[in-house]
PDB file of C-alpha atoms in Angstrom:
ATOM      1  CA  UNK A 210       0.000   0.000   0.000  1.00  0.00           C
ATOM      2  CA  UNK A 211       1.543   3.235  -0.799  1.00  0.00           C
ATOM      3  CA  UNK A 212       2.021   5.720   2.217  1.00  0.00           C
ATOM      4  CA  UNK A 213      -0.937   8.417   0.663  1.00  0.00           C
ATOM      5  CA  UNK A 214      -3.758   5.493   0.510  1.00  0.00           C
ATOM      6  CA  UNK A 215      -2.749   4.266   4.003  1.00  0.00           C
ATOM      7  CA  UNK A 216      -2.637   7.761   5.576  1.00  0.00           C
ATOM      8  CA  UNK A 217      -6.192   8.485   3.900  1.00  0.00           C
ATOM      9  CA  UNK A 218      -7.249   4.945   5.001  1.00  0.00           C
ATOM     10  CA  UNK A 219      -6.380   5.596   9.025  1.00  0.00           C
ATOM     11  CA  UNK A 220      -7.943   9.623   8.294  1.00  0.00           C
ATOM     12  CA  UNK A 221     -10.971   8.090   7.467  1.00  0.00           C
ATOM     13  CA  UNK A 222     -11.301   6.332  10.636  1.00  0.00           C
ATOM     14  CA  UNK A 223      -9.864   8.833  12.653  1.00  0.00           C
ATOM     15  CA  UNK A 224     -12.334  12.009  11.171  1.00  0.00           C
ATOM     16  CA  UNK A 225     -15.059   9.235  11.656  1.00  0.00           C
ATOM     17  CA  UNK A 226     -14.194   8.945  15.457  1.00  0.00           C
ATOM     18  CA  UNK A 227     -13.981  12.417  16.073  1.00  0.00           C
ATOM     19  CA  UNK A 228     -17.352  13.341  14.204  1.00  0.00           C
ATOM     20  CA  UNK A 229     -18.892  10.763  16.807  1.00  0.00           C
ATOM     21  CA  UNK A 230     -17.288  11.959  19.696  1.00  0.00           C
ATOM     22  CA  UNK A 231     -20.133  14.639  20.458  1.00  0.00           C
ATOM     23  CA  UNK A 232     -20.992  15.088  24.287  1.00  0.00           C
ATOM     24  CA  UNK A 233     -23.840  13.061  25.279  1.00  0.00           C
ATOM     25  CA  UNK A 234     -24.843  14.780  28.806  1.00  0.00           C
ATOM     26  CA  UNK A 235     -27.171  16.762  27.094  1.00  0.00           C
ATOM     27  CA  UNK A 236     -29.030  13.727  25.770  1.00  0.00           C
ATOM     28  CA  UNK A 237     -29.138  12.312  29.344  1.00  0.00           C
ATOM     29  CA  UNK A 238     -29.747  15.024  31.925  1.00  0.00           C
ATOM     30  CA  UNK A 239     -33.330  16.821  31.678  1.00  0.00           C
ATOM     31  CA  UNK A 240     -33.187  19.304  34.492  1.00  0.00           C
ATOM     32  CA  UNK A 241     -32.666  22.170  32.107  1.00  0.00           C
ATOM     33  CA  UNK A 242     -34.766  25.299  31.674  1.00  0.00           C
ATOM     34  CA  UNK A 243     -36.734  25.608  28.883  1.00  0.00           C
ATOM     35  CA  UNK A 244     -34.910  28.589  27.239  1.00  0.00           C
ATOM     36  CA  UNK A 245     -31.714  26.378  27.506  1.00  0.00           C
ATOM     37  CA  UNK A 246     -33.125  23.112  26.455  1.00  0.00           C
ATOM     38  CA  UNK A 247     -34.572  24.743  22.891  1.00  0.00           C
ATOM     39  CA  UNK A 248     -31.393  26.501  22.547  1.00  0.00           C
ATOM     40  CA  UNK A 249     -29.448  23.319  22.682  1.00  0.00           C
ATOM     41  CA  UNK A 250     -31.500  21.380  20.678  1.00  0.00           C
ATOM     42  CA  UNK A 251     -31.659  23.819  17.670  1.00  0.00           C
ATOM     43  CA  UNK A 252     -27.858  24.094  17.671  1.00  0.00           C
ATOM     44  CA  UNK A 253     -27.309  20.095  17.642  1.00  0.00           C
ATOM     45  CA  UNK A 254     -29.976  20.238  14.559  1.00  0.00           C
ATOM     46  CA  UNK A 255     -27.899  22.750  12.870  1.00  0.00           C
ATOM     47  CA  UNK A 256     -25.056  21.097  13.750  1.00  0.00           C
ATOM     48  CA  UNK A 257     -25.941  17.849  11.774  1.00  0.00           C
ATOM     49  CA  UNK A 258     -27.654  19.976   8.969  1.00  0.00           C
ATOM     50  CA  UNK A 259     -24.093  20.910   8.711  1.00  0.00           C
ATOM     51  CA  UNK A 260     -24.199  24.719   9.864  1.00  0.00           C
ATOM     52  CA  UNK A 261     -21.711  24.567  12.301  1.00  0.00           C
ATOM     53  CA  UNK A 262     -20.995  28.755  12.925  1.00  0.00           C
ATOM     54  CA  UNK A 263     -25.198  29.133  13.401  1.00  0.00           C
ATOM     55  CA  UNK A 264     -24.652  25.729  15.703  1.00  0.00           C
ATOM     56  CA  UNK A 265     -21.965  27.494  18.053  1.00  0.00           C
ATOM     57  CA  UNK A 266     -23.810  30.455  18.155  1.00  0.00           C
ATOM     58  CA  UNK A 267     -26.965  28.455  20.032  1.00  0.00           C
ATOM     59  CA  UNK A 268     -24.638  26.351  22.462  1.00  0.00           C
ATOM     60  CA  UNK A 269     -23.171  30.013  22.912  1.00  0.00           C
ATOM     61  CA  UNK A 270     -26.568  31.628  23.647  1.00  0.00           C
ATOM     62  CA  UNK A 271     -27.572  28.646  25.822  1.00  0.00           C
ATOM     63  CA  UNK A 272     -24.739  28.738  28.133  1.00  0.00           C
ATOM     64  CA  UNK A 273     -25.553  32.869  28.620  1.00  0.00           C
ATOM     65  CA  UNK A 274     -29.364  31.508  29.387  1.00  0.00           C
ATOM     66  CA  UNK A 275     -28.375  29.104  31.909  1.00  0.00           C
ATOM     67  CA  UNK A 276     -29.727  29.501  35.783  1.00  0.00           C
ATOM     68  CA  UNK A 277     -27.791  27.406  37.660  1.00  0.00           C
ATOM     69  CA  UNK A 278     -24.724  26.151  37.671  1.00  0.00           C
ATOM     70  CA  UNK A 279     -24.685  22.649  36.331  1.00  0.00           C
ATOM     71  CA  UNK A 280     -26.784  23.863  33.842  1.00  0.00           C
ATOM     72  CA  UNK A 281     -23.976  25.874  32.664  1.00  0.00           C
ATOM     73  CA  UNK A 282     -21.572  23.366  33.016  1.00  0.00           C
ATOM     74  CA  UNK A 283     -23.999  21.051  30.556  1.00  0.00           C
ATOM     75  CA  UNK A 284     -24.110  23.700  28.245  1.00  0.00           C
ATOM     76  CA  UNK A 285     -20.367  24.136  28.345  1.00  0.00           C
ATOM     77  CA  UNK A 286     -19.419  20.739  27.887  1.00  0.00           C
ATOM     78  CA  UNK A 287     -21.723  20.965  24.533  1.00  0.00           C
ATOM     79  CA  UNK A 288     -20.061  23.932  23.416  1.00  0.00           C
ATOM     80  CA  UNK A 289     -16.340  23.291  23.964  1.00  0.00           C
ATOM     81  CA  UNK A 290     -16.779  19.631  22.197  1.00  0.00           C
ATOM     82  CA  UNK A 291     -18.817  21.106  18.846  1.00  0.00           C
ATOM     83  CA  UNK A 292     -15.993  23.883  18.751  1.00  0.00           C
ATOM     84  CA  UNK A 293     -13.090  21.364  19.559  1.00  0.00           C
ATOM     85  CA  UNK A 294     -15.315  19.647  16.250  1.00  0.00           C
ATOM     86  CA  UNK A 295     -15.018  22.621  13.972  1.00  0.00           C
ATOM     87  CA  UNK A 296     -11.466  23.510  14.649  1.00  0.00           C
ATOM     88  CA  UNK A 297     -11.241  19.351  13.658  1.00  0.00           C
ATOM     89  CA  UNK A 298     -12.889  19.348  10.786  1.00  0.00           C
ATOM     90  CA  UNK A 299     -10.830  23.110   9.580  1.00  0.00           C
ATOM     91  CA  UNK A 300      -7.788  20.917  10.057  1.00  0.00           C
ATOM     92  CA  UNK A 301      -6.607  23.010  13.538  1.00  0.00           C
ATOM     93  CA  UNK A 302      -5.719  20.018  15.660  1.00  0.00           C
ATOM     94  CA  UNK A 303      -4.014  22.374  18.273  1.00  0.00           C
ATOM     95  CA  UNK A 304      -6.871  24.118  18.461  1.00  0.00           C
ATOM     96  CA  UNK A 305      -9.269  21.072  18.634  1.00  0.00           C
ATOM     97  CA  UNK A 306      -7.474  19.268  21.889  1.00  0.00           C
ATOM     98  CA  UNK A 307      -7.882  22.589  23.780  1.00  0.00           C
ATOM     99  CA  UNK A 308     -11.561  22.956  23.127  1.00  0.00           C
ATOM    100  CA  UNK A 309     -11.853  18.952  24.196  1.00  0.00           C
ATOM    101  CA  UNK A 310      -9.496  19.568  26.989  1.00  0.00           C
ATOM    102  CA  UNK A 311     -12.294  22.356  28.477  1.00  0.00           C
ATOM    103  CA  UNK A 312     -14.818  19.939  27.609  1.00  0.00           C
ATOM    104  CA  UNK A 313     -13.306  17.071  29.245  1.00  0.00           C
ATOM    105  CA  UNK A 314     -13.293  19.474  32.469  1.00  0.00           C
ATOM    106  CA  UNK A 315     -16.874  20.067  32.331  1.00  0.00           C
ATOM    107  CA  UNK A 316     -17.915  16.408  31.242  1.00  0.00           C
ATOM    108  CA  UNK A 317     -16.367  15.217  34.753  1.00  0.00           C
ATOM    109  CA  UNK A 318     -17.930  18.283  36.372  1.00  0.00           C
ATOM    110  CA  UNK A 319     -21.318  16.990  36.176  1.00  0.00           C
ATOM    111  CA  UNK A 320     -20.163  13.470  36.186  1.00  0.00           C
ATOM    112  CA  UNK A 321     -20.710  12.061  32.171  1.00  0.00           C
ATOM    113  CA  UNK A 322     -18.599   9.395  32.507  1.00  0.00           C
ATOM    114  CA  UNK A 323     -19.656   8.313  28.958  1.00  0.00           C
ATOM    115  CA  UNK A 324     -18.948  11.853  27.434  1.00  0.00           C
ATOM    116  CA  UNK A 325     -15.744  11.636  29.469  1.00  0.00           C
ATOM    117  CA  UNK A 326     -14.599   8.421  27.322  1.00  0.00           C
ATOM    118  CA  UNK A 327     -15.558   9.883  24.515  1.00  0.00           C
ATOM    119  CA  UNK A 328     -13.899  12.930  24.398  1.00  0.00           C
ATOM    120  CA  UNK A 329     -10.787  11.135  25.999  1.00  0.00           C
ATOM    121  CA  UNK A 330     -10.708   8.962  22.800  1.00  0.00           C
ATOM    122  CA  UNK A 331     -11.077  11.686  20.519  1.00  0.00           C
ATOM    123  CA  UNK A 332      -8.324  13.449  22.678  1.00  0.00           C
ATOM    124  CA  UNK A 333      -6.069  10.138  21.620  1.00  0.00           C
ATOM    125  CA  UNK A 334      -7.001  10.357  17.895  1.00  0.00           C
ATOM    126  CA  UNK A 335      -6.036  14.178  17.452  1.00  0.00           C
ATOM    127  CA  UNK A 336      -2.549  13.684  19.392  1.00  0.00           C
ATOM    128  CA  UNK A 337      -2.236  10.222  17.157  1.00  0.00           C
ATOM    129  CA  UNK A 338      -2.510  12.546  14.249  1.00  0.00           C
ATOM    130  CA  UNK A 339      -0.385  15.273  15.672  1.00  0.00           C
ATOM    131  CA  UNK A 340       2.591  12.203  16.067  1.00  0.00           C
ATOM    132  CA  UNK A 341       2.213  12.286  19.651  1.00  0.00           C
ATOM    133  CA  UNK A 342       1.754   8.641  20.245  1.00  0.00           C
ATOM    134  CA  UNK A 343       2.758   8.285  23.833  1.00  0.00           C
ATOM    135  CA  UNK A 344       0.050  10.851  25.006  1.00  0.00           C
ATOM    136  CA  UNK A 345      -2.992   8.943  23.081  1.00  0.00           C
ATOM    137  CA  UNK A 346      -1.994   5.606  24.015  1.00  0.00           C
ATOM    138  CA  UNK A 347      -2.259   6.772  27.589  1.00  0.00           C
ATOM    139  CA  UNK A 348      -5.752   8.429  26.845  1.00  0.00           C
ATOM    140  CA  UNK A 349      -6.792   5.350  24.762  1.00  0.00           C
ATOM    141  CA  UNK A 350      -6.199   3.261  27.912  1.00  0.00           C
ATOM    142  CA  UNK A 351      -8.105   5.990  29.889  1.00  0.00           C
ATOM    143  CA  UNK A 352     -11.097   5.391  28.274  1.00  0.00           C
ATOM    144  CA  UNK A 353     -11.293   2.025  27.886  1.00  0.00           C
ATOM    145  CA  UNK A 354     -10.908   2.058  31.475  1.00  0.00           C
ATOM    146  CA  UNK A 355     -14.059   4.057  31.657  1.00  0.00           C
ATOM    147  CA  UNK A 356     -15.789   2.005  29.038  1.00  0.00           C
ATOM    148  CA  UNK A 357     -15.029  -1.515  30.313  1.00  0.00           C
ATOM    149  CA  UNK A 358     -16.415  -0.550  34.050  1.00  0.00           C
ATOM    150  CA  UNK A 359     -19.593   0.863  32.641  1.00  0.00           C
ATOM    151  CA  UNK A 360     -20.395  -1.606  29.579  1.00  0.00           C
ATOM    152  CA  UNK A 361     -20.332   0.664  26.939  1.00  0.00           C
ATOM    153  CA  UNK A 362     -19.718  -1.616  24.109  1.00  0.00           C
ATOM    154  CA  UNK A 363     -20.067   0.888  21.392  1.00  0.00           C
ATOM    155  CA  UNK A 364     -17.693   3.090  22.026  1.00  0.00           C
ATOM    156  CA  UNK A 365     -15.351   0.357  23.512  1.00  0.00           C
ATOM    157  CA  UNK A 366     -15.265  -0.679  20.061  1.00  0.00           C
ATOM    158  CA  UNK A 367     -14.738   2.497  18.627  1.00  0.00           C
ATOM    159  CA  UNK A 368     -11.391   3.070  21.291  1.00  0.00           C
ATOM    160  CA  UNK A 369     -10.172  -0.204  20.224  1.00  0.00           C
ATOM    161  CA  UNK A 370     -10.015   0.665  16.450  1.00  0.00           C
ATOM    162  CA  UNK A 371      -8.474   4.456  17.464  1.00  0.00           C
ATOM    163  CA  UNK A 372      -5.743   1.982  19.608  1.00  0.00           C
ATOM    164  CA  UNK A 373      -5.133  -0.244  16.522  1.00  0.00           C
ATOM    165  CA  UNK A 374      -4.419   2.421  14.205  1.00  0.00           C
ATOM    166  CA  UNK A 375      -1.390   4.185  16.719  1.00  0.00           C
ATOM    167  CA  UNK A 376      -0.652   0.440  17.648  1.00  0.00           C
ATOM    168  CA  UNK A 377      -0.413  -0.162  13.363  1.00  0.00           C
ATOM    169  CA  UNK A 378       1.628   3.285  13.218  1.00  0.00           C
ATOM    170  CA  UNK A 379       4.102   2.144  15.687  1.00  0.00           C
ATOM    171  CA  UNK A 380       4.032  -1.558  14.073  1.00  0.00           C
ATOM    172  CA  UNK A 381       3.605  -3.670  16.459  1.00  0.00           C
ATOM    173  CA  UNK A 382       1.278  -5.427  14.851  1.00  0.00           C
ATOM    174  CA  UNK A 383       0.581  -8.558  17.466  1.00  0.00           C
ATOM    175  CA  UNK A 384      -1.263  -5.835  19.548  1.00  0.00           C
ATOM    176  CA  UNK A 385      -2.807  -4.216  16.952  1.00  0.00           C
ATOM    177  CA  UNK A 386      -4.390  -7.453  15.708  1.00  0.00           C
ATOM    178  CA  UNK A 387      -5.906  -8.258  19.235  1.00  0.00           C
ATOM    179  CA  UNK A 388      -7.149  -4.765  19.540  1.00  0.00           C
ATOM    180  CA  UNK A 389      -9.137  -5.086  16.106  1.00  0.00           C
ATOM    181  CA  UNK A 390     -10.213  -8.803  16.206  1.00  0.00           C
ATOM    182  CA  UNK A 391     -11.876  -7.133  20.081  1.00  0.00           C
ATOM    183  CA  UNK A 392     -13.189  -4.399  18.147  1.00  0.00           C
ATOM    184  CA  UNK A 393     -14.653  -6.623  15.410  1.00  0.00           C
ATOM    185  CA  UNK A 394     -16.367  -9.277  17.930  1.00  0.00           C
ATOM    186  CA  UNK A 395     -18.477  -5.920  19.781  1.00  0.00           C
ATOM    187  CA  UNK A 396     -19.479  -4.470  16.425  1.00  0.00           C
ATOM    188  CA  UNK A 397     -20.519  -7.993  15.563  1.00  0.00           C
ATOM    189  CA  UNK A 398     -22.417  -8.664  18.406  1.00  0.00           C
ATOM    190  CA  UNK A 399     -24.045  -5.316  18.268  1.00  0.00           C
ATOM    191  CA  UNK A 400     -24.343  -6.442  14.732  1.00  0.00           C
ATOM    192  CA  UNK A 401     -22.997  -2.549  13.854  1.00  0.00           C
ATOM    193  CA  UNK A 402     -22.143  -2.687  10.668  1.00  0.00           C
ATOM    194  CA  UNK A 403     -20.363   0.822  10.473  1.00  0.00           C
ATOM    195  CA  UNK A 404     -18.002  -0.852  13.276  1.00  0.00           C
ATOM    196  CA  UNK A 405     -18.149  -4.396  11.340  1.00  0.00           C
ATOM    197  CA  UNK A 406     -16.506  -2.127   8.301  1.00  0.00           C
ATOM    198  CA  UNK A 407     -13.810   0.026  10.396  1.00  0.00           C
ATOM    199  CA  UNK A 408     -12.592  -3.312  11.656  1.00  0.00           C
ATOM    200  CA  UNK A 409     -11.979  -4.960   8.892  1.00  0.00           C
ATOM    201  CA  UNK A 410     -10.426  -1.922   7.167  1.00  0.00           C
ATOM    202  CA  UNK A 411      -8.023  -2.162   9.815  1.00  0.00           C
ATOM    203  CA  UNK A 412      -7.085  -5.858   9.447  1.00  0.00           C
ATOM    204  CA  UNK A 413      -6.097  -5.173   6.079  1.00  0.00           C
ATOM    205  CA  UNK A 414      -3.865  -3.055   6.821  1.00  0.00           C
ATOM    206  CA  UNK A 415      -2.175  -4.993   8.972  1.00  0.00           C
ATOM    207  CA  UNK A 416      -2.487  -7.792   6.871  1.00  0.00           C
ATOM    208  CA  UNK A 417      -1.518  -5.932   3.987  1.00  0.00           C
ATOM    209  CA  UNK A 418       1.813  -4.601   6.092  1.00  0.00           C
ATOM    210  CA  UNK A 419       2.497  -7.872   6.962  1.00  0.00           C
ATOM    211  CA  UNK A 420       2.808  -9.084   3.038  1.00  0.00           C
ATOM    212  CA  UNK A 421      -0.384 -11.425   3.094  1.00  0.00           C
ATOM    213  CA  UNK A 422      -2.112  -9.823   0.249  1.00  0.00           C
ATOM    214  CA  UNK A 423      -4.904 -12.913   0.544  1.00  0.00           C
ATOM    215  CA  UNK A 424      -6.116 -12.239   3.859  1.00  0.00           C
ATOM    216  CA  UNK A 425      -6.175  -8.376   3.539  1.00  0.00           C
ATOM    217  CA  UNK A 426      -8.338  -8.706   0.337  1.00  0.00           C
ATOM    218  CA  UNK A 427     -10.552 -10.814   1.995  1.00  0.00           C
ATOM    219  CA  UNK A 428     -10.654  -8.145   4.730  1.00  0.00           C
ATOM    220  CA  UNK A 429     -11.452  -5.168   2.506  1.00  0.00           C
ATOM    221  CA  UNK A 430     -14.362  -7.342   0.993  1.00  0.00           C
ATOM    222  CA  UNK A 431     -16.130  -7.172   3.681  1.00  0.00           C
ATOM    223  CA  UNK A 432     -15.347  -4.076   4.884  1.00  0.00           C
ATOM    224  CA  UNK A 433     -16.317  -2.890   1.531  1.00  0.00           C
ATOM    225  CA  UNK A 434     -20.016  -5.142   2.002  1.00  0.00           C
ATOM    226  CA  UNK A 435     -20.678  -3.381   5.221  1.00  0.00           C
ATOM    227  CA  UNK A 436     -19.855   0.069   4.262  1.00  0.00           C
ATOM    228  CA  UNK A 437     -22.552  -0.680   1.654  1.00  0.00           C
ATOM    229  CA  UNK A 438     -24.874  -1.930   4.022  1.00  0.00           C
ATOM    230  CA  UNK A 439     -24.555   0.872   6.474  1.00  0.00           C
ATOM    231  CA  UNK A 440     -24.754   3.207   3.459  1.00  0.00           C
ATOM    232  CA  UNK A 441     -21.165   4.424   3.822  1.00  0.00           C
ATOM    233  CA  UNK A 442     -20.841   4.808   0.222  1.00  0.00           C
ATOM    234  CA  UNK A 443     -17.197   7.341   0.085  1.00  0.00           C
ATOM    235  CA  UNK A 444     -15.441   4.507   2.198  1.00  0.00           C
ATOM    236  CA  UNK A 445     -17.095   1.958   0.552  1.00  0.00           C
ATOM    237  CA  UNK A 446     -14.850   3.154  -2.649  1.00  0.00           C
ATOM    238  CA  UNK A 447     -11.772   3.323  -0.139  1.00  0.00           C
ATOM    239  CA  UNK A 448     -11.955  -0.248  -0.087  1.00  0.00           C
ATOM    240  CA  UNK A 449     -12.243  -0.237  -3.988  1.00  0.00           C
ATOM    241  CA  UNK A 450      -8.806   1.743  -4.290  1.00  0.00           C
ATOM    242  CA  UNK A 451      -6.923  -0.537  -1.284  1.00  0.00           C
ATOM    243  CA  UNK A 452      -8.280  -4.193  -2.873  1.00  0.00           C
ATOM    244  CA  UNK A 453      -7.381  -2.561  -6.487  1.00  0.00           C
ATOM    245  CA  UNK A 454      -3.988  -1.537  -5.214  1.00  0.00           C
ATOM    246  CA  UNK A 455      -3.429  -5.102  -3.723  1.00  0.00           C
ATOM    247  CA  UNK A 456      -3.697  -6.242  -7.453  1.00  0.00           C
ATOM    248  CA  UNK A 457      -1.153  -3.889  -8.290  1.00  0.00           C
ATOM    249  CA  UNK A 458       1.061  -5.195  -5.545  1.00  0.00           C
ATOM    250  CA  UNK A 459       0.861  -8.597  -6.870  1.00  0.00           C
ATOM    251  CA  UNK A 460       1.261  -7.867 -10.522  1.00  0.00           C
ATOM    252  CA  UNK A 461      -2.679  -8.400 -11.539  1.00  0.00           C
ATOM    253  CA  UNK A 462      -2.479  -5.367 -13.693  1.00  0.00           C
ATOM    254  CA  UNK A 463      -5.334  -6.131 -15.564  1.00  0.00           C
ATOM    255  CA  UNK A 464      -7.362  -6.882 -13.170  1.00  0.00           C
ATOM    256  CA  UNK A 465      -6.644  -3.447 -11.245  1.00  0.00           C
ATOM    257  CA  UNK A 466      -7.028  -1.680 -14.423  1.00  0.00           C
ATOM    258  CA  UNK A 467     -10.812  -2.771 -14.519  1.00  0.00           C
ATOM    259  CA  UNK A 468     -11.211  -2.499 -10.533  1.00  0.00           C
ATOM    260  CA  UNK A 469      -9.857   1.235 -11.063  1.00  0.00           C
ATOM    261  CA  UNK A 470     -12.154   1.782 -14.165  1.00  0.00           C
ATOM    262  CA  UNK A 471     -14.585   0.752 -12.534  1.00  0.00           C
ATOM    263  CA  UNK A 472     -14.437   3.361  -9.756  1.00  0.00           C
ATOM    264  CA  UNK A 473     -14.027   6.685 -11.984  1.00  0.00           C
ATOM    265  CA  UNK A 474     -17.009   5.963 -13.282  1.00  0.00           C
ATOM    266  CA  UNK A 475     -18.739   5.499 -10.632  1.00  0.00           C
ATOM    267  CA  UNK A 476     -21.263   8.264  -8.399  1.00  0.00           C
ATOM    268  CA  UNK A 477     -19.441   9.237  -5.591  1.00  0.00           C
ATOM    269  CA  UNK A 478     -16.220   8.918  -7.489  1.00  0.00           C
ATOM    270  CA  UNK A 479     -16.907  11.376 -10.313  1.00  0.00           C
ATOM    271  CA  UNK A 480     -18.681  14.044  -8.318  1.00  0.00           C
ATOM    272  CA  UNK A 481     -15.332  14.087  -6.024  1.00  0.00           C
ATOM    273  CA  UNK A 482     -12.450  15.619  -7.172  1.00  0.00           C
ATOM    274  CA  UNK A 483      -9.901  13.896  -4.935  1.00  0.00           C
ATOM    275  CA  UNK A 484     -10.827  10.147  -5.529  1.00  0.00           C
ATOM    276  CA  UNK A 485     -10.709  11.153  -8.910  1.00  0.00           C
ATOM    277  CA  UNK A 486      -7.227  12.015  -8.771  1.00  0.00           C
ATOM    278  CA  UNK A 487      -6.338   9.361  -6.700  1.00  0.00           C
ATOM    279  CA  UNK A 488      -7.613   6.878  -9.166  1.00  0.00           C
ATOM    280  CA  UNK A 489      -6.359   8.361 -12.099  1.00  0.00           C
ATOM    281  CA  UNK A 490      -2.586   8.446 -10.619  1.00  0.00           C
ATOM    282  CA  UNK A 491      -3.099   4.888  -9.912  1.00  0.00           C
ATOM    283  CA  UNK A 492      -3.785   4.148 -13.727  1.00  0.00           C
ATOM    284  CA  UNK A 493      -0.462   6.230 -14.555  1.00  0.00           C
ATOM    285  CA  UNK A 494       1.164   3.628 -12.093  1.00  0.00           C
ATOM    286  CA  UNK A 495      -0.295   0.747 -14.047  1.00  0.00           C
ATOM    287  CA  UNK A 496       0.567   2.327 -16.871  1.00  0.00           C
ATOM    288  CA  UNK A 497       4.352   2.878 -16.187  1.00  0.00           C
ATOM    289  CA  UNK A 498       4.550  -0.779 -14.761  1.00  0.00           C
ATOM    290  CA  UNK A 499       3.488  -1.830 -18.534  1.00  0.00           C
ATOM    291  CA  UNK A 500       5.910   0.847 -20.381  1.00  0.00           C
ATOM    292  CA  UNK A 501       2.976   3.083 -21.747  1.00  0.00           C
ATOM    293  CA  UNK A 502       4.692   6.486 -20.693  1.00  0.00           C
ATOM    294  CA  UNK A 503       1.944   8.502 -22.922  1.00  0.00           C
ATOM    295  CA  UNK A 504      -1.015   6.966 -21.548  1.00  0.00           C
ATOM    296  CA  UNK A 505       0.894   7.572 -17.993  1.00  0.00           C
ATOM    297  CA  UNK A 506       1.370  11.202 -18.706  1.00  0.00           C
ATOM    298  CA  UNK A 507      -2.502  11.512 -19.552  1.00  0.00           C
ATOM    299  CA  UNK A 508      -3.966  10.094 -16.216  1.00  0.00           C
ATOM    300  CA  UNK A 509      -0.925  11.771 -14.674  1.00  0.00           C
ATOM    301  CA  UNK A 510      -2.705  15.076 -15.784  1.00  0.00           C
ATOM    302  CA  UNK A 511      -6.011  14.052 -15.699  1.00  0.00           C
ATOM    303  CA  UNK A 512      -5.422  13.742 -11.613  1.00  0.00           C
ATOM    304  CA  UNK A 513      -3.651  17.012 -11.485  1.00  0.00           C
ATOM    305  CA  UNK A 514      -6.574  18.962 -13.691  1.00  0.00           C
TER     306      UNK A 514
END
C-alpha cells in the first residue's frame, strides 16, 4: 500500500471517530430550563444539517441563558466539544485538543462518565494525528478504562479501532491485531455494521503490512459489504482503491485496471475531485509498470486537472 492510501485509510477512521465523539450529557440530563433546552436542541440540529458557525452560536446563547450552575456546566461541555469539532474538521488540531481539553473538564464536572470516554478517545485520535503517540496511548487506555467498568460496548469498540491504528503506526502489529479482532467481535455482536466495516479496514492493513495480500483482500471485501450496508458509500470506494492496489502489488495489472475503471465511473467517485485524482494516478502507475509512458502522462494530468 503506498504511504498516501494508508494515511487516507487511518484519516478516514480517525475524522469518523472524532465526528462521533459529540458530548452526550445533554441527551441524558433533563433538568434544564426551557430557554436552555430549545437553545441546545436547535444548535445540535444545525449542527448535523451541517451549519456549524449558526450551531456554536446556540450552544453560545444557551450557556448565557443558563440559571444554575450545572446547567452551565452542561451547556459548556456541549459547546467546547462542537468547537473542539469545527477547529477538527478546519484541520486546527491544536486548536481542537484545547476545546476537548475544556470539555473534558466540564464532562467530569457533572459526572458524564460516557462523554468523558468519549472525548478522551477523541483526545487520543487528534494527538495520534499530531505524532504524539505516547500521550494517546495513555488516553486510549483511559477510556477504555471508563468504558469496560460501565459496559459501553459501542464506544469500547470504537477506542479499540483508534488503539489499533497508533498500535499499526508504531508496528507492532501482534497488539494491533488483538485490539481489532476485540473491536470486530463488539461491532458484531451489536451487529454494527459501520463498526463491522472500520474493523476490517483495519485488518487489512495490517495484513496488507504484513505481506499477506490474501487475507487483507478478503478483509477489505467485507469491509467494503458493510460500508454498503450501512450506506457508507465514500469509504465503501476506499476499499475499492486498497483491494485494487493489492492487485497492483501482486502484478494483476489487468485486473486493477478494470477495478480502477470501474471506480471513476462510478457516483461518488466522479462528483469528487480527490478520488478522482487518486484513481487516475493509480492508472499512470499501471501504466508505467506496462511501459505506456503517454497513456501515464494523460492520467498523470487528468489527476492534477
Amino acid at each position: 500500500m503506498t504511504i498516501f492510501t494508508r494515511m487516507y485509510s487511518l484519516l478516514f477512521i480517525t475524522l469518523f471517530l472524532i465526528s462521533s465523539s459529540g458530548c452526550s450529557t445533554f441527551q441524558r440530563v433533563t433538568q434544564l430550563n426551557l430557554e436552555q433546552d430549545k437553545l441546545l436542541r436547535q444548535g445540535l440540529e444545525q449542527v448535523r444539517s451541517e451549519n456549524m458557525e449558526d450551531g456554536l452560536r446556540s450552544f453560545q446563547e444557551a450557556v448565557n441563558t443558563a440559571k444554575s450552575s450545572q446547567e452551565r456546566e452542561i451547556a459548556l461541555a456541549i459547546l467546547t466539544s462542537h468547537q473542539g469539532l469545527f477547529a477538527s474538521h478546519a484541520g486546527k488540531f491544536e486548536e481542537a485538543i484545547g476545546h476537548f481539553k475544556q470539555s473534558l473538564l466540564h464532562q467530569q464536572s457533572v459526572g458524564d462518565r460516557e462523554a468523558e470516554a468519549k472525548t478522551l478517545t477523541t483526545l487520543g485520535n487528534l494527538y495520534s494525528y499530531t505524532g504524539d503517540y505516547r500521550e494517546s496511548i495513555e488516553l486510549y487506555q483511559q477510556a477504555l478504562k471508563i468504558e469496560q467498568e460501565y459496559g459501553l460496548k459501542e464506544q469500547q469498540a470504537r477506542t479499540l479501532l483508534s488503539f489499533a491504528g497508533v498500535t499499526l503506526r508504531l508496528r507492532d502489529y501482534s497488539k494491533g491485531l488483538n485490539q481489532a479482532n476485540e473491536a470486530l467481535r463488539i461491532a458484531q455482536n451489536l451487529d454494527d455494521q459501520t463498526l463491522v466495516a472500520d474493523a476490517h479496514n483495519i485488518l487489512g492493513i495490517l495484513a496488507r503490512d504484513q505481506g499477506d495480500y490474501l487475507a487483507a483482500q478478503g478483509h477489505y471485501q467485507k469491509s467494503l459489504e458493510a460500508n454498503l450496508l450501512a450506506g457508507r458509500q465514500h469509504e465503501a470506494t476506499q476499499n475499492q482503491i486498497n483491494i485494487g492496489e493489492l492487485q497492483i502489488a501482486q502484478g494483476n495489472l489487468t485486473e486493477a485496471e478494470v477495478i480502477f475503471k470501474k471506480i471513476l465511473t462510478s457516483t461518488p467517485t466522479h462528483s469528487n475531485p480527490l478520488w478522482r485524482a487518486i484513481v487516475q494516478s493509480y492508472l499512470g502507475d499501471l501504466e508505467i509498470k506496462r511501459g505506456q509512458y503517454k497513456a501515464t502522462t494523460r492520467y498523470y494530468h487528468d489527476a492534477l486537472s
